[in-house]
Amino acid sequence: MIKVEKQTTTKSGAQLLIDALNAQNVEMIFGYPGGAVLPLYDAFYDCDIPHILTRHEQGAVHAAEGYARVTGKAGVVVVTSGPGATNALTGIADAMSDSIPMVIFTGQVATPGIGKDAFQEADMIGLTIPITKYNYQVRDVKDIPKIIKEAFHIATTGRQGPVVIDLPKDMSLATTDTVNDDTIHLPGYQPTLKPNGMQLEKLMQALATSSKPVILAGAGVNHSRATAELLDFAERYQIPVVNTLLGLGSFPQDHPLFLGMGGMHGSYAANMALTDPDLLINFGSRFDDRMVGAPKEFAKHAVIAHIDIDPAEIGKVLTTKIPIVADIKETLTQLLEMSITDETDKTHWYKLNMTRKERHPFTYNRDSKAEIKPQKVIEIIGEITEGKALVATDVGQHQMWVAQFYPFSHDHQIMTSGGLGTMGFGFPAAIGAQLAYPEQTVVAFVGDGGFQMTNQELAILNDYNINLKTVIINNGSLGMVRQWQEKFHNERYSHSIFQSQPDFVKLAEAYGVKGVRLTDPQTLAADLKEAFAYPGPIVIDCVVSPSELVLPMIPPGKANHQMEGVE
Amino acid sequence: MRRIITATVNNSSGVLNRITGVISRRQYNIDSISVGWTETPNVSRITIVVHVDSLYEIEQVTKQLNKQIDVLKVSDITDDPHMERELALIKVNAPAANRAELNSIIEPFRATIIDVGKTSVVVQVAGTSEKVNAFVDSIRPYGIQQMARTGVTGFTRSAK
């Protein structure tokens, strides 16, 4: 049944793998060697694809995620079996949560040892089924070209995601002069890209009669690079736009129709617009619980139109009247070709949103002379980089401040762990982005907690000439944990305040990287400017106010209009 | 509510694991699951009986199953005209004195004795789960030593 094609020369599994990666135009591989992938690493010795040796497998996967998040291409990772593979799980789950295209090769013990608790064996198929889009175990060396081709196809099409290829050691070593047909034949996998015309009509009819429409623009807009189309659409019908965290950059932040990010730490204007619209058009967001909070209260009088490439997302959280399974760019392009007679006056709605936006912007004590305000650090860096840097964040308070105060301007600009909320993500992700675009300014905003989860990757900044600016928002604690303990656990700060911290400047220096510590709010702007002008990798330890809270905030499970801390 | 779902899947290794994972991780209780070959090589049919609280929940299950790359087609056939069958093997106490009486129970259910021992017999019964349940209830007073049920398999009726 499977057509076997003859090859001219005899090749090992490892060589077939490299051929297949070359055929996919893979630009770099992130990885860490070990016993089960030794044959592969032996082949890498003569391979033209650059390999980035991180110091931990989690770092390798996050770096590849950073690469994938800014380029839109699949990130490629190689790790060894057992502990190497399990160390990669966090990154794989992270990529799954945020729909990031990735192909991860995990070494596996040789096939005779599989299932016998062999040295460094872990059941990677079992372990990764719930956290991958798909996974393979190579059982026949002749299948390697086919599996790799399919894996890249699955990872980069439809709703993107990570694909794991488990590679037994003997499959890398085995040689063959023939390979199996590598035609992609996946009858169970046919993503729908083109929207249904009738549903589009319904959407446009709803828009024609809507006086209070709002757009929720999620990661899908960024993934499909539909920012120009979104802008056209919003402007033509004067629809205000709310971004999700991962949707940031998909709409110009200085645009009058932009209301900010919505959700738990979103803006007042955004959350109020999500509370009382009569039409909510969701482009490529999955109505995450950090956005929706209380589903019964969310846009409860609105007709909901949901456009998503993954049919399983539609109706998962909210009842959707107009379901559209399609690519966002395709959908917006078609919507822009349609026309309606606008029957309603949207002026009142527009004015209401503008008033809310003007009266309740994100704010903090800008005049503080006693301590550095973390928000200020982000604002100043936003100015220095003109809102154009590729920005990675870790997870926690600083992540939300970056979302609130960094002026994102384009798609594929934000690298943040939106779904899984992975501490340790930001620093290696920024490394991956900087490797993808060596000439671009890349900023890693990290907390002092998260940085210590993957800071060993400082070691590779000099190895690969990575000119990364790392900004530690150092409040001496697990800030977000501390904030929740303050608000919801009677200020019982259980294990959230660090007793001691490393000297981050010396830590950087230990790795041969320049480090500076900023403590003076008076000279902050000048100090940051100087640090960013340094022509090489630098770690900027900003000692900030330890008690600052991320506000406003919707308490978990509360409705979007029940925000606290609105000024 | 009880729903019966059928799925045709690629007969690749781990496919059952993928399917059950999708359902169990969403905390839906699988009543029974049966798998077997179909008319097409390398394609298996899985029949799943699952208990959910609402139609919304079963829609979520079928959508998530459909998303699986090895899944070719998923249908909730509960509300369609369909057939479902389950097979049970029951080893029941049957001292010589009781056998005639046992036979009188077995016959109306169209069950068959497929093995005869000194003090017990093995009965095979096939039908809807309801029928199998009824049969098990009828035979229980005699003392069931062992029972194995296959779980439901089924599909929709031919177009008329």
XYZ file of C-alpha atoms in Angstrom, chain A residues 73-548:
476
model
C 8.060 29.772 11.656
C 8.270 26.479 13.512
C 10.817 26.367 16.310
C 12.942 23.222 16.292
C 14.272 21.503 19.390
C 16.339 18.385 19.989
C 16.641 16.875 23.447
C 17.705 13.486 24.672
C 15.528 10.769 26.175
C 14.247 10.488 29.739
C 15.306 13.510 31.813
C 16.157 15.526 28.716
C 12.689 14.927 27.371
C 10.880 15.504 30.665
C 12.798 18.761 31.157
C 11.321 19.868 27.846
C 7.713 19.203 28.920
C 7.105 22.648 30.427
C 8.076 24.355 27.201
C 6.022 21.956 25.110
C 2.953 22.568 27.273
C 3.595 26.300 27.002
C 3.700 26.155 23.202
C 0.487 24.116 23.204
C -1.305 26.628 25.395
C -0.388 29.562 23.151
C -0.672 27.724 19.775
C 3.010 28.134 18.892
C 4.358 26.107 15.943
C 7.118 23.800 17.165
C 8.735 20.509 16.214
C 10.456 18.843 19.138
C 12.647 15.781 18.698
C 12.966 13.757 21.848
C 15.560 11.014 21.961
C 14.308 7.608 22.971
C 16.051 4.461 24.067
C 16.574 1.900 21.326
C 13.393 0.071 20.320
C 14.275 -3.232 22.065
C 14.486 -1.319 25.358
C 11.237 0.632 25.022
C 8.770 -0.337 27.721
C 11.406 -2.108 29.788
C 12.312 0.813 32.044
C 15.619 1.145 30.263
C 18.235 3.676 31.379
C 16.959 7.182 30.650
C 13.628 5.946 29.350
C 10.425 7.951 29.667
C 7.180 7.308 27.822
C 7.207 10.479 25.783
C 4.200 9.554 23.693
C 2.102 9.039 26.797
C 3.543 12.119 28.482
C 3.023 14.443 25.535
C -0.362 13.357 24.149
C -2.221 15.966 26.220
C 0.308 18.759 25.571
C 0.977 18.425 21.858
C -1.053 18.931 18.740
C 0.235 15.553 17.649
C 3.110 13.216 18.350
C 5.003 10.470 16.588
C 7.358 7.698 17.531
C 9.624 6.583 14.714
C 9.297 2.820 14.321
C 10.864 2.461 10.885
C 13.840 4.462 9.670
C 12.219 4.629 6.229
C 9.401 6.748 7.692
C 11.656 9.570 8.911
C 11.189 11.889 5.876
C 7.433 11.371 5.915
C 7.053 11.894 9.643
C 9.104 15.090 9.626
C 7.217 16.507 6.663
C 3.891 15.743 8.314
C 5.069 17.105 11.649
C 5.990 20.488 10.155
C 2.723 20.544 8.221
C 0.678 19.875 11.354
C 2.693 22.295 13.505
C 2.403 25.231 11.126
C -1.102 24.957 9.704
C -4.598 25.336 11.116
C -4.391 26.145 14.792
C -0.643 25.940 15.183
C 1.002 23.953 17.928
C 3.845 21.714 19.025
C 4.487 18.310 17.479
C 6.795 15.841 19.211
C 8.804 13.257 17.298
C 10.128 10.560 19.591
C 13.242 9.103 18.024
C 14.588 5.768 19.279
C 18.383 5.632 19.190
C 18.483 2.641 16.844
C 16.322 4.535 14.356
C 18.987 7.249 14.114
C 21.688 4.654 13.668
C 19.893 2.394 11.209
C 20.817 2.841 7.575
C 18.660 2.462 4.531
C 18.858 3.069 0.822
C 15.122 3.438 0.393
C 12.543 5.603 2.081
C 8.773 5.437 2.214
C 6.602 7.805 0.229
C 6.491 11.134 2.029
C 3.290 12.472 0.486
C 1.204 14.104 3.175
C -2.019 12.178 3.542
C -3.942 13.178 6.648
C -7.656 12.623 6.015
C -8.474 13.369 9.654
C -6.748 16.745 9.508
C -8.242 19.269 7.101
C -8.266 22.736 8.689
C -10.988 25.049 7.439
C -9.480 28.319 6.239
C -12.315 29.854 4.242
C -15.277 31.278 6.133
C -18.845 30.288 5.444
C -20.485 32.984 3.310
C -23.852 32.771 5.022
C -22.311 33.308 8.424
C -20.416 36.321 7.082
C -23.722 37.728 5.834
C -25.204 37.198 9.282
C -22.302 39.009 10.849
C -22.650 41.975 8.521
C -26.406 42.118 9.106
C -25.803 42.116 12.843
C -23.286 44.905 12.395
C -25.764 46.942 10.358
C -28.253 46.932 13.219
C -25.775 47.233 16.052
C -25.346 50.508 17.866
C -22.802 49.229 20.398
C -20.388 46.869 18.637
C -16.968 45.899 19.954
C -14.116 43.842 18.534
C -12.092 41.494 20.692
C -8.829 40.871 18.850
C -6.853 37.841 20.022
C -3.712 35.979 19.114
C -5.382 34.680 15.954
C -5.054 38.151 14.415
C -1.322 38.134 15.105
C -0.854 34.531 13.945
C -2.558 35.195 10.621
C -0.908 38.621 10.220
C -4.245 40.312 9.733
C -3.403 43.594 11.465
C -3.869 45.774 8.380
C -7.222 44.177 7.600
C -8.342 44.539 11.203
C -7.482 48.235 11.165
C -9.411 48.736 7.905
C -12.442 46.912 9.229
C -12.516 48.686 12.594
C -12.080 52.089 10.967
C -14.665 51.557 8.265
C -17.394 50.746 10.772
C -15.935 52.721 13.698
C -15.828 49.706 15.987
C -13.784 50.009 19.171
C -11.135 47.319 19.622
C -10.072 45.435 22.742
C -6.946 43.274 22.694
C -6.223 40.104 24.569
C -2.769 39.729 26.109
C -1.510 37.663 23.177
C -3.390 39.868 20.751
C -1.326 42.925 21.728
C 0.335 44.530 18.734
C -2.510 43.592 16.411
C -4.043 47.065 16.674
C -2.235 50.426 16.891
C -2.223 51.434 20.527
C -2.418 55.173 19.840
C -5.510 54.737 17.668
C -8.671 56.438 18.948
C -10.621 53.190 18.563
C -8.191 51.218 20.720
C -9.499 50.608 24.221
C -6.564 48.621 25.594
C -6.222 45.100 26.841
C -9.261 43.506 28.427
C -9.519 40.995 31.219
C -8.218 40.561 34.739
C -5.654 43.366 34.533
C -7.099 45.088 31.518
C -8.199 48.677 31.183
C -11.437 50.046 32.534
C -12.567 51.166 29.089
C -11.872 47.725 27.594
C -13.677 45.826 30.306
C -16.683 48.108 30.298
C -16.923 47.801 26.521
C -16.936 44.038 26.966
C -19.716 44.304 29.523
C -22.419 46.117 27.611
C -22.005 45.790 23.850
C -24.881 44.669 21.640
C -22.490 42.933 19.246
C -19.190 41.322 20.165
C -16.977 40.236 17.297
C -14.236 37.953 18.530
C -11.403 37.577 16.054
C -9.174 34.719 17.134
C -9.433 34.697 20.894
C -10.467 31.658 22.881
C -12.311 33.576 25.621
C -9.710 32.588 28.175
C -10.838 32.766 31.808
C -8.381 35.610 32.482
C -10.360 37.559 29.861
C -13.895 36.419 30.587
C -13.878 35.931 34.369
C -17.580 35.267 34.824
C -18.969 33.862 31.535
C -22.600 34.501 32.532
C -21.927 38.214 32.947
C -19.657 38.643 29.941
C -21.221 40.658 27.130
C -24.489 39.182 28.271
C -26.777 41.239 26.055
C -24.583 40.930 22.998
C -24.878 38.906 19.866
C -21.588 37.051 19.843
C -19.773 36.385 16.605
C -16.723 34.167 17.056
C -14.185 33.692 14.300
C -11.636 30.988 15.075
C -9.630 28.502 13.070
C -10.294 25.844 15.698
C -13.960 24.755 15.637
C -13.611 23.319 19.128
C -13.049 26.801 20.556
C -16.376 28.099 19.303
C -19.060 27.665 21.914
C -16.579 26.323 24.467
C -16.964 29.220 26.876
C -19.804 31.384 25.570
C -22.855 30.684 23.480
C -22.104 31.945 20.009
C -24.815 33.129 17.672
C -22.557 33.589 14.660
C -19.894 30.885 14.534
C -17.257 31.250 11.836
C -14.544 28.620 11.492
C -11.814 30.183 9.386
C -8.506 31.937 9.168
C -8.771 35.498 10.519
C -7.034 37.179 7.596
C -9.201 35.314 5.097
C -12.310 36.294 7.031
C -11.418 39.968 7.368
C -10.478 40.162 3.684
C -13.877 38.804 2.718
C -15.693 41.040 5.194
C -13.944 44.051 3.683
C -15.267 43.079 0.280
C -18.815 43.148 1.584
C -20.835 46.252 2.265
C -23.753 47.129 4.486
C -26.061 50.016 4.939
C -25.344 51.146 8.432
C -28.730 51.627 10.058
C -27.589 52.819 13.418
C -25.967 55.762 15.034
C -22.836 54.690 16.857
C -21.784 58.173 18.000
C -23.048 57.754 21.532
C -21.199 54.447 21.919
C -18.035 55.943 20.512
C -18.194 58.913 22.865
C -18.948 56.702 25.852
C -15.890 54.563 25.157
C -13.661 57.576 24.587
C -14.791 59.152 27.836
C -14.078 55.978 29.769
C -10.699 55.723 28.115
C -9.739 59.294 28.856
C -10.987 59.267 32.427
C -9.548 55.923 33.448
C -6.213 55.218 31.794
C -3.686 52.850 33.301
C -1.950 54.877 35.920
C 0.450 54.861 38.854
C 2.279 57.379 40.992
C 4.497 58.916 38.344
C 5.923 61.444 40.777
C 7.345 58.966 43.259
C 10.784 60.123 44.276
C 11.283 57.532 46.994
C 11.416 54.416 44.871
C 11.510 53.261 41.276
C 8.056 52.442 39.995
C 8.123 49.343 37.807
C 5.585 50.851 35.420
C 7.920 53.781 34.863
C 10.775 51.454 33.878
C 8.532 49.956 31.196
C 7.264 53.331 29.986
C 10.788 54.685 29.608
C 11.965 51.578 27.764
C 8.905 51.922 25.540
C 10.135 55.407 24.657
C 13.778 54.390 24.190
C 12.765 51.566 21.831
C 9.975 53.610 20.208
C 7.568 50.771 20.829
C 9.315 48.678 18.225
C 11.401 46.243 20.264
C 10.625 42.567 20.316
C 9.441 42.159 23.869
C 9.551 39.033 25.969
C 8.146 38.880 29.445
C 8.231 36.340 32.164
C 5.138 35.710 34.236
C 3.767 37.770 37.058
C 3.303 41.415 37.953
C 5.907 42.722 35.516
C 4.185 40.786 32.714
C 0.958 42.664 33.329
C 2.751 45.998 33.639
C 4.447 45.374 30.305
C 1.051 44.560 28.785
C -0.351 47.772 30.243
C 2.510 50.175 29.611
C 4.629 48.992 26.682
C 3.409 50.602 23.440
C 3.231 47.523 21.194
C 3.066 48.401 17.536
C 3.172 45.276 15.371
C 2.338 41.596 15.200
C 4.838 38.931 16.298
C 6.233 41.467 18.735
C 5.115 40.150 22.111
C 6.526 36.949 23.547
C 4.696 36.086 26.695
C 3.400 32.939 28.260
C -0.273 33.752 28.046
C -1.915 30.380 28.464
C 0.324 28.287 30.674
C 1.764 31.200 32.649
C 5.252 29.759 32.748
C 7.785 31.384 35.060
C 11.212 31.120 33.465
C 9.798 31.623 29.985
C 10.853 35.204 29.276
C 14.633 35.157 29.341
C 15.260 32.166 27.044
C 12.375 33.220 24.769
C 14.080 36.584 24.275
C 17.307 34.751 23.443
C 15.497 32.844 20.696
C 14.047 36.060 19.289
C 17.416 37.799 19.342
C 18.981 34.870 17.490
C 16.235 35.095 14.884
C 16.737 38.844 14.445
C 20.271 39.765 15.553
C 19.880 43.375 14.398
C 16.615 44.028 16.225
C 16.355 45.390 19.734
C 15.038 42.608 21.922
C 14.061 43.243 25.521
C 13.467 40.565 28.115
C 11.417 41.850 31.026
C 11.733 39.373 33.862
C 10.911 39.270 37.528
C 13.546 38.397 40.062
C 11.657 35.159 40.755
C 11.174 33.918 37.198
C 14.655 34.927 36.109
C 16.110 32.506 38.623
C 14.262 29.631 37.007
C 16.215 29.865 33.740
C 19.029 32.361 34.360
C 21.651 29.723 33.580
C 21.040 30.644 29.935
C 23.179 33.748 30.612
C 25.938 31.356 29.673
C 24.978 31.375 26.013
C 24.834 35.142 25.501
C 28.560 35.277 24.823
C 28.684 31.856 23.121
C 26.441 33.057 20.325
C 26.991 36.795 20.465
C 23.457 37.530 21.623
C 22.991 41.262 22.155
C 20.058 40.980 24.516
C 18.774 43.606 26.931
C 17.470 41.905 30.049
C 15.522 44.036 32.485
C 14.886 42.585 35.931
C 11.902 44.158 37.631
C 13.288 43.302 41.043
C 10.853 43.650 43.919
C 12.464 41.009 46.108
C 9.394 38.827 46.033
C 7.056 36.722 43.968
C 5.091 39.847 43.306
C 1.878 38.415 41.901
C 1.713 35.730 44.587
C 2.295 38.451 47.145
C -0.485 40.555 45.574
C -2.989 37.705 45.763
C -1.997 36.934 49.347
C -2.532 40.587 50.210
C -5.948 40.702 48.568
C -7.361 37.218 49.064
C -5.397 35.632 51.914
C -5.461 38.340 54.593
C -1.935 39.545 53.935
C -0.475 36.210 55.027
C 2.662 36.332 52.894
C 3.393 32.648 52.877
C 6.712 32.000 51.100
C 6.335 34.826 48.609
C 9.014 37.170 49.929
C 12.578 36.114 49.277
C 14.840 36.079 52.342
C 17.870 36.681 50.183
C 18.597 37.294 46.555
C 21.698 36.806 44.480
C 23.590 39.879 43.401
C 22.264 39.923 39.844
C 25.054 42.219 38.661
C 27.696 39.791 39.903
C 25.678 36.894 38.526
C 25.745 38.484 35.091
C 29.433 39.227 35.445
C 30.104 35.623 36.422
C 28.854 34.705 32.979
C 30.922 37.442 31.338
C 27.881 39.642 30.772
C 27.667 43.278 31.783
C 25.370 43.994 34.690
C 24.102 47.252 36.164
C 21.874 47.959 39.123
C 19.457 50.874 39.024
C 18.100 52.192 42.307
C 17.633 55.909 41.839
C 14.230 57.069 40.560
C 15.670 60.527 39.832
C 18.195 59.275 37.306
C 16.163 56.327 36.011
C 15.533 57.664 32.515
C 19.169 58.575 31.926
C 20.416 55.320 33.472
C 18.143 53.215 31.294
C 19.161 55.142 28.212
C 22.804 54.560 28.999
C 22.233 50.869 29.670
C 20.354 50.428 26.396
C 23.154 52.184 24.542
C 25.650 49.582 25.749
C 26.735 47.670 22.650
C 26.338 44.135 23.934
C 24.273 41.932 26.199
C 23.391 43.585 29.472
C 21.447 42.695 32.573
C 19.716 45.704 34.090
C 18.672 45.014 37.658
C 15.969 47.565 38.452
C 15.288 47.605 42.170
C 11.665 48.656 42.303
C 8.975 49.377 44.837
C 8.305 46.084 46.671
C 4.668 46.810 47.467
C 3.388 47.984 44.102
